[in-house]
């Protein structure tokens, strides 16, 4: 698991893997059936799976009050280790410390794991929201999730018995940290950059990615396969777009693609840091941070998620940011560029609003090849063509939603 | 001079500036007139000026035998500090230690400085050539320079009284390390990448440079304004090409251009290291190393100058390489790319041999805009148009020679 050439996991020399296998798993599953059940949201389920596969090394379970508070306030757990976003489990009833509980997915109703409850505490949700999301507004999808949490937070070490439908639904794309580390080690990569994706890759993302390839040993295209907000392209379509792009426009020796099971929190800068933390666990030395990384609406400044890396204390986080400016095609540069490299005017640059893109894709309008590769656009056109008219306007949350890829450009 | 935010000079907390000014300079010049004269080649003169302005920090003069030997063999001076290429002065007569000598430019006949001779020694030129250039063949222009050295090497600390014609001929482009450091500090740059240039910038160089801009605070385009081998574009034409390109295709807030007075040695990997050493003195944290950096003919593997950085001992050199693969325009990528980012075939990529480029430029033939910016090509056409027919075939060395910009592409 550990490899001296690769970056160490966060805060630990080895991955902390809490997922049981074989006989041990069978036995825990049997034991779990006799325990009181706690139903988890998709966010909590995703967090539990990450705990299981070592993606959240060095955590050994859901956070207690001291960790929760330290993380909210100073991004520091009680043991002094850096962590940017609370990883917590909520429940509507008080549970006595010492109780073993069975963790059940609310989405699939399957048993996901067990927890030895060590602490049961109540939180100031506004405190968490203000510190982590910078706002207490309900319009913020991350804030909304926190406010929807139940009254009590349960803390304690977990044992994980399932990765739910992710391995089956996403096949090879679903990747555990030990697997990505093995691949990077076999390829002899040391400097590995991670690209966070939750939307199809257009040429602006391809450019980000290729800058990273130019200056690294390899690129890890790491897609979120958990839940998104309404308006994002569903994972299956997005995966198809990205696979096609990688197949046709990347040197496959320089790229590894993987998926991870978290829900988006849209916490902007704090989530950018979380992205770097777990990418380090996956074996990456660098985290690409573009414009408005993990942001939503106008809650964060476009480069807040880059700047926050400079505010950490020495040694807080080994994985380094690879900050890239706002990217676009420029007709005078005759190529992709960013605000840092292009000296030309707005009128020379190609920008396309999310609305304009969706309209063009669903109505068969023209989208310039300088904006997106024709092969990617073809997949998106097919997806939009298959949507019913009312889905085109507003699509309900269910991991399957209509496209809002370039909303940020409009801002 | 020193700035806590910028990288320290090589092997020293401060720049070691050996250039005298004002009254001190006047007095040294007067003293020098009474000393025995030693005439320097242009290479030695360029080295002396670099010593003067602190570009060769921490050296305080031309190297003695122990340093020369350590540098040739292990890239290490007697004091343990890393240095990749001997900086030596040769003379046809033995000089007694304790003698003060007057250093005269063989090119301009002016007094450049003085040296207190501390050692006079003879070298095994084949040993130097084999270790530093990897060959003893006379066809290698660097080897040729070593073999043309006189019988005795003179070593000792120097005082420098002139920068020759460089400040006057190159105006603002000629830049001392203290000046570039001041500019970087004023701009708030910390991560500064240096681009070594001895040829006009075509789009492949622009692409290297822009990758560096994307991942750094700023770029230092640092041109050699000393002597080149026959067949290279003369400095004045090249400067015009580069200024035009920067003016039209770069964000001027992200780029500083400067010139330095050394002759090319064409030592490939060893010279790549020297480039990084003195760029660190100019305040750069990263040295862009492309394909066949500082190479000539087929003497070096295309990426030897990148790989040699991995062979140094820990702490040898603070300035890091920014290695970039072979770059070109790809018609399928529809943009600039490198061997690392482009998956397509040779037939999709634009390559142009030096011969084909020269022919097109002197005979008015077509050069694709994907190879070079039209505004740059215009300057080169004017230059070639002004050459006499015999100059187009083979041009004599005199710092002014015909173009061989893309010779490397042919290899």
mmCIF file of N, CA and C in Angstrom, chain A residues 71-154:
data_model
loop_
_atom_site.group_PDB
_atom_site.id
_atom_site.type_symbol
_atom_site.label_atom_id
_atom_site.label_comp_id
_atom_site.label_asym_id
_atom_site.label_seq_id
_atom_site.Cartn_x
_atom_site.Cartn_y
_atom_site.Cartn_z
ATOM 1 N N UNK A 71 -12.309 21.781 13.605
ATOM 2 C CA UNK A 71 -12.326 21.780 12.136
ATOM 3 C C UNK A 71 -13.100 23.000 11.625
ATOM 4 N N UNK A 72 -14.260 23.252 12.205
ATOM 5 C CA UNK A 72 -15.041 24.426 11.781
ATOM 6 C C UNK A 72 -14.221 25.708 11.951
ATOM 7 N N UNK A 73 -13.654 25.850 13.117
ATOM 8 C CA UNK A 73 -13.042 27.123 13.488
ATOM 9 C C UNK A 73 -11.647 27.295 12.893
ATOM 10 N N UNK A 74 -10.775 26.307 13.099
ATOM 11 C CA UNK A 74 -9.365 26.468 12.727
ATOM 12 C C UNK A 74 -8.875 25.445 11.712
ATOM 13 N N UNK A 75 -9.792 24.612 11.211
ATOM 14 C CA UNK A 75 -9.409 23.533 10.287
ATOM 15 C C UNK A 75 -8.391 22.592 10.935
ATOM 16 N N UNK A 76 -8.522 22.415 12.228
ATOM 17 C CA UNK A 76 -7.554 21.595 12.956
ATOM 18 C C UNK A 76 -8.301 20.666 13.912
ATOM 19 N N UNK A 77 -7.994 19.388 13.849
ATOM 20 C CA UNK A 77 -8.619 18.438 14.759
ATOM 21 C C UNK A 77 -7.935 18.510 16.124
ATOM 22 N N UNK A 78 -8.555 17.843 17.105
ATOM 23 C CA UNK A 78 -8.019 17.896 18.479
ATOM 24 C C UNK A 78 -6.583 17.372 18.543
ATOM 25 N N UNK A 79 -6.241 16.439 17.668
ATOM 26 C CA UNK A 79 -4.865 15.900 17.666
ATOM 27 C C UNK A 79 -3.891 16.785 16.884
ATOM 28 N N UNK A 80 -4.368 17.953 16.422
ATOM 29 C CA UNK A 80 -3.489 18.906 15.738
ATOM 30 C C UNK A 80 -3.410 18.719 14.240
ATOM 31 N N UNK A 81 -4.019 17.648 13.728
ATOM 32 C CA UNK A 81 -3.938 17.381 12.286
ATOM 33 C C UNK A 81 -4.935 18.254 11.524
ATOM 34 N N UNK A 82 -4.484 18.734 10.378
ATOM 35 C CA UNK A 82 -5.302 19.576 9.511
ATOM 36 C C UNK A 82 -6.495 18.809 8.941
ATOM 37 N N UNK A 83 -7.684 19.423 8.996
ATOM 38 C CA UNK A 83 -8.852 18.889 8.290
ATOM 39 C C UNK A 83 -9.820 20.048 8.039
ATOM 40 N N UNK A 84 -10.308 20.228 6.820
ATOM 41 C CA UNK A 84 -11.017 21.471 6.494
ATOM 42 C C UNK A 84 -12.544 21.462 6.616
ATOM 43 N N UNK A 85 -13.181 20.293 6.619
ATOM 44 C CA UNK A 85 -14.649 20.225 6.615
ATOM 45 C C UNK A 85 -15.087 19.128 7.598
ATOM 46 N N UNK A 86 -16.075 19.391 8.455
ATOM 47 C CA UNK A 86 -16.523 18.367 9.395
ATOM 48 C C UNK A 86 -17.040 17.129 8.666
ATOM 49 N N UNK A 87 -16.671 15.985 9.187
ATOM 50 C CA UNK A 87 -17.202 14.706 8.682
ATOM 51 C C UNK A 87 -18.046 14.149 9.825
ATOM 52 N N UNK A 88 -19.331 14.377 9.737
ATOM 53 C CA UNK A 88 -20.197 14.069 10.882
ATOM 54 C C UNK A 88 -21.418 13.251 10.459
ATOM 55 N N UNK A 89 -21.986 12.603 11.455
ATOM 56 C CA UNK A 89 -23.184 11.775 11.261
ATOM 57 C C UNK A 89 -24.267 12.295 12.197
ATOM 58 N N UNK A 90 -25.463 12.558 11.653
ATOM 59 C CA UNK A 90 -26.510 13.078 12.545
ATOM 60 C C UNK A 90 -27.641 12.057 12.712
ATOM 61 N N UNK A 91 -28.366 12.216 13.816
ATOM 62 C CA UNK A 91 -29.442 11.280 14.153
ATOM 63 C C UNK A 91 -30.501 12.049 14.942
ATOM 64 N N UNK A 92 -31.764 11.593 14.819
ATOM 65 C CA UNK A 92 -32.828 12.371 15.471
ATOM 66 C C UNK A 92 -32.994 12.047 16.954
ATOM 67 N N UNK A 93 -32.322 10.996 17.413
ATOM 68 C CA UNK A 93 -32.434 10.654 18.832
ATOM 69 C C UNK A 93 -31.065 10.621 19.484
ATOM 70 N N UNK A 94 -31.072 10.880 20.769
ATOM 71 C CA UNK A 94 -29.857 10.763 21.549
ATOM 72 C C UNK A 94 -29.474 9.278 21.632
ATOM 73 N N UNK A 95 -28.185 8.997 21.539
ATOM 74 C CA UNK A 95 -27.718 7.620 21.680
ATOM 75 C C UNK A 95 -26.666 7.585 22.790
ATOM 76 N N UNK A 96 -26.786 6.632 23.672
ATOM 77 C CA UNK A 96 -25.842 6.562 24.787
ATOM 78 C C UNK A 96 -24.459 6.119 24.324
ATOM 79 N N UNK A 97 -23.430 6.801 24.781
ATOM 80 C CA UNK A 97 -22.067 6.337 24.491
ATOM 81 C C UNK A 97 -21.914 4.890 24.931
ATOM 82 N N UNK A 98 -21.187 4.118 24.158
ATOM 83 C CA UNK A 98 -21.037 2.697 24.435
ATOM 84 C C UNK A 98 -21.965 1.838 23.593
ATOM 85 N N UNK A 99 -22.940 2.464 22.947
ATOM 86 C CA UNK A 99 -23.870 1.724 22.088
ATOM 87 C C UNK A 99 -23.227 1.447 20.727
ATOM 88 N N UNK A 100 -23.375 0.248 20.246
ATOM 89 C CA UNK A 100 -22.953 -0.045 18.868
ATOM 90 C C UNK A 100 -24.165 0.118 17.962
ATOM 91 N N UNK A 101 -23.994 0.870 16.871
ATOM 92 C CA UNK A 101 -25.125 1.087 15.980
ATOM 93 C C UNK A 101 -24.832 0.541 14.589
ATOM 94 N N UNK A 102 -25.912 0.254 13.896
ATOM 95 C CA UNK A 102 -25.830 -0.261 12.525
ATOM 96 C C UNK A 102 -26.108 0.902 11.577
ATOM 97 N N UNK A 103 -25.179 1.156 10.649
ATOM 98 C CA UNK A 103 -25.311 2.293 9.732
ATOM 99 C C UNK A 103 -25.962 1.840 8.429
ATOM 100 N N UNK A 104 -27.110 2.429 8.121
ATOM 101 C CA UNK A 104 -27.894 1.996 6.967
ATOM 102 C C UNK A 104 -27.991 3.134 5.948
ATOM 103 N N UNK A 105 -27.856 2.792 4.680
ATOM 104 C CA UNK A 105 -28.022 3.793 3.627
ATOM 105 C C UNK A 105 -29.502 4.123 3.453
ATOM 106 N N UNK A 106 -29.853 5.382 3.558
ATOM 107 C CA UNK A 106 -31.238 5.794 3.349
ATOM 108 C C UNK A 106 -31.655 5.639 1.901
ATOM 109 N N UNK A 107 -30.715 5.664 1.002
ATOM 110 C CA UNK A 107 -31.006 5.570 -0.425
ATOM 111 C C UNK A 107 -31.301 4.137 -0.838
ATOM 112 N N UNK A 108 -30.451 3.194 -0.385
ATOM 113 C CA UNK A 108 -30.593 1.803 -0.846
ATOM 114 C C UNK A 108 -31.089 0.877 0.261
ATOM 115 N N UNK A 109 -31.148 1.354 1.482
ATOM 116 C CA UNK A 109 -31.593 0.594 2.654
ATOM 117 C C UNK A 109 -30.656 -0.535 3.047
ATOM 118 N N UNK A 110 -29.487 -0.597 2.435
ATOM 119 C CA UNK A 110 -28.561 -1.673 2.812
ATOM 120 C C UNK A 110 -27.716 -1.267 4.022
ATOM 121 N N UNK A 111 -27.218 -2.285 4.707
ATOM 122 C CA UNK A 111 -26.312 -2.048 5.834
ATOM 123 C C UNK A 111 -24.933 -1.680 5.287
ATOM 124 N N UNK A 112 -24.433 -0.521 5.722
ATOM 125 C CA UNK A 112 -23.160 -0.020 5.211
ATOM 126 C C UNK A 112 -22.010 -0.231 6.187
ATOM 127 N N UNK A 113 -22.338 -0.313 7.487
ATOM 128 C CA UNK A 113 -21.261 -0.456 8.468
ATOM 129 C C UNK A 113 -21.795 -0.362 9.879
ATOM 130 N N UNK A 114 -20.861 -0.296 10.818
ATOM 131 C CA UNK A 114 -21.251 -0.151 12.227
ATOM 132 C C UNK A 114 -20.408 0.945 12.860
ATOM 133 N N UNK A 115 -20.932 1.466 13.970
ATOM 134 C CA UNK A 115 -20.147 2.452 14.708
ATOM 135 C C UNK A 115 -20.293 2.206 16.200
ATOM 136 N N UNK A 116 -19.204 2.306 16.919
ATOM 137 C CA UNK A 116 -19.221 2.301 18.377
ATOM 138 C C UNK A 116 -19.389 3.757 18.799
ATOM 139 N N UNK A 117 -20.591 4.092 19.275
ATOM 140 C CA UNK A 117 -20.843 5.494 19.647
ATOM 141 C C UNK A 117 -20.016 5.846 20.885
ATOM 142 N N UNK A 118 -19.203 6.860 20.746
ATOM 143 C CA UNK A 118 -18.383 7.310 21.883
ATOM 144 C C UNK A 118 -18.868 8.648 22.419
ATOM 145 N N UNK A 119 -19.581 9.357 21.567
ATOM 146 C CA UNK A 119 -20.035 10.687 21.958
ATOM 147 C C UNK A 119 -21.312 11.007 21.214
ATOM 148 N N UNK A 120 -22.204 11.735 21.883
ATOM 149 C CA UNK A 120 -23.447 12.178 21.262
ATOM 150 C C UNK A 120 -23.584 13.645 21.644
ATOM 151 N N UNK A 121 -23.598 14.528 20.628
ATOM 152 C CA UNK A 121 -23.543 15.960 20.956
ATOM 153 C C UNK A 121 -24.408 16.771 20.001
ATOM 154 N N UNK A 122 -24.724 17.980 20.454
ATOM 155 C CA UNK A 122 -25.515 18.872 19.606
ATOM 156 C C UNK A 122 -24.631 19.996 19.086
ATOM 157 N N UNK A 123 -24.940 20.455 17.891
ATOM 158 C CA UNK A 123 -24.082 21.504 17.310
ATOM 159 C C UNK A 123 -24.868 22.768 17.026
ATOM 160 N N UNK A 124 -24.103 23.858 16.940
ATOM 161 C CA UNK A 124 -24.625 25.136 16.469
ATOM 162 C C UNK A 124 -24.460 25.131 14.954
ATOM 163 N N UNK A 125 -25.576 24.869 14.270
ATOM 164 C CA UNK A 125 -25.476 24.730 12.801
ATOM 165 C C UNK A 125 -25.031 26.018 12.118
ATOM 166 N N UNK A 126 -25.476 27.151 12.639
ATOM 167 C CA UNK A 126 -25.057 28.428 12.056
ATOM 168 C C UNK A 126 -23.541 28.615 12.167
ATOM 169 N N UNK A 127 -22.998 28.163 13.292
ATOM 170 C CA UNK A 127 -21.547 28.236 13.491
ATOM 171 C C UNK A 127 -20.832 27.421 12.416
ATOM 172 N N UNK A 128 -21.307 26.197 12.201
ATOM 173 C CA UNK A 128 -20.694 25.351 11.159
ATOM 174 C C UNK A 128 -20.844 26.011 9.788
ATOM 175 N N UNK A 129 -22.062 26.460 9.476
ATOM 176 C CA UNK A 129 -22.309 27.016 8.141
ATOM 177 C C UNK A 129 -21.461 28.261 7.881
ATOM 178 N N UNK A 130 -21.417 29.143 8.872
ATOM 179 C CA UNK A 130 -20.688 30.397 8.707
ATOM 180 C C UNK A 130 -19.191 30.137 8.538
ATOM 181 N N UNK A 131 -18.673 29.193 9.322
ATOM 182 C CA UNK A 131 -17.238 28.916 9.256
ATOM 183 C C UNK A 131 -16.853 28.124 8.018
ATOM 184 N N UNK A 132 -17.671 27.159 7.668
ATOM 185 C CA UNK A 132 -17.285 26.245 6.584
ATOM 186 C C UNK A 132 -17.757 26.764 5.222
ATOM 187 N N UNK A 133 -18.993 27.294 5.182
ATOM 188 C CA UNK A 133 -19.574 27.718 3.903
ATOM 189 C C UNK A 133 -19.547 29.233 3.731
ATOM 190 N N UNK A 134 -19.240 29.944 4.828
ATOM 191 C CA UNK A 134 -19.177 31.401 4.746
ATOM 192 C C UNK A 134 -20.542 32.062 4.671
ATOM 193 N N UNK A 135 -21.597 31.291 4.870
ATOM 194 C CA UNK A 135 -22.953 31.829 4.778
ATOM 195 C C UNK A 135 -23.915 30.922 5.558
ATOM 196 N N UNK A 136 -25.038 31.486 5.947
ATOM 197 C CA UNK A 136 -26.083 30.643 6.556
ATOM 198 C C UNK A 136 -27.332 30.635 5.670
ATOM 199 N N UNK A 137 -27.185 31.097 4.433
ATOM 200 C CA UNK A 137 -28.339 31.173 3.528
ATOM 201 C C UNK A 137 -28.790 29.784 3.067
ATOM 202 N N UNK A 138 -30.079 29.558 3.124
ATOM 203 C CA UNK A 138 -30.633 28.262 2.739
ATOM 204 C C UNK A 138 -30.474 27.966 1.250
ATOM 205 N N UNK A 139 -30.280 29.016 0.453
ATOM 206 C CA UNK A 139 -30.102 28.801 -0.984
ATOM 207 C C UNK A 139 -28.821 28.047 -1.296
ATOM 208 N N UNK A 140 -27.886 28.089 -0.370
ATOM 209 C CA UNK A 140 -26.617 27.385 -0.591
ATOM 210 C C UNK A 140 -26.852 25.887 -0.364
ATOM 211 N N UNK A 141 -26.578 25.051 -1.374
ATOM 212 C CA UNK A 141 -26.914 23.621 -1.245
ATOM 213 C C UNK A 141 -26.163 22.914 -0.120
ATOM 214 N N UNK A 142 -24.978 23.399 0.226
ATOM 215 C CA UNK A 142 -24.232 22.803 1.331
ATOM 216 C C UNK A 142 -24.855 23.179 2.670
ATOM 217 N N UNK A 143 -25.200 24.443 2.787
ATOM 218 C CA UNK A 143 -25.871 24.933 3.996
ATOM 219 C C UNK A 143 -27.187 24.184 4.194
ATOM 220 N N UNK A 144 -27.892 24.011 3.089
ATOM 221 C CA UNK A 144 -29.169 23.301 3.128
ATOM 222 C C UNK A 144 -28.991 21.895 3.705
ATOM 223 N N UNK A 145 -27.911 21.237 3.310
ATOM 224 C CA UNK A 145 -27.629 19.886 3.824
ATOM 225 C C UNK A 145 -27.357 19.923 5.323
ATOM 226 N N UNK A 146 -26.562 20.903 5.754
ATOM 227 C CA UNK A 146 -26.260 21.003 7.196
ATOM 228 C C UNK A 146 -27.548 21.262 7.976
ATOM 229 N N UNK A 147 -28.371 22.184 7.466
ATOM 230 C CA UNK A 147 -29.594 22.534 8.192
ATOM 231 C C UNK A 147 -30.593 21.375 8.227
ATOM 232 N N UNK A 148 -30.499 20.491 7.227
ATOM 233 C CA UNK A 148 -31.402 19.341 7.195
ATOM 234 C C UNK A 148 -30.934 18.222 8.122
ATOM 235 N N UNK A 149 -29.720 18.387 8.690
ATOM 236 C CA UNK A 149 -29.228 17.354 9.615
ATOM 237 C C UNK A 149 -30.149 17.251 10.835
ATOM 238 N N UNK A 150 -30.148 16.059 11.425
ATOM 239 C CA UNK A 150 -30.962 15.832 12.626
ATOM 240 C C UNK A 150 -30.307 16.499 13.833
ATOM 241 N N UNK A 151 -30.967 16.384 14.976
ATOM 242 C CA UNK A 151 -30.566 17.160 16.157
ATOM 243 C C UNK A 151 -29.255 16.729 16.810
ATOM 244 N N UNK A 152 -28.937 15.428 16.704
ATOM 245 C CA UNK A 152 -27.776 14.910 17.438
ATOM 246 C C UNK A 152 -26.701 14.432 16.477
ATOM 247 N N UNK A 153 -25.453 14.752 16.811
ATOM 248 C CA UNK A 153 -24.329 14.183 16.060
ATOM 249 C C UNK A 153 -23.773 13.000 16.838
ATOM 250 N N UNK A 154 -23.579 11.880 16.130
ATOM 251 C CA UNK A 154 -23.014 10.687 16.772
ATOM 252 C C UNK A 154 -21.565 10.526 16.311
#
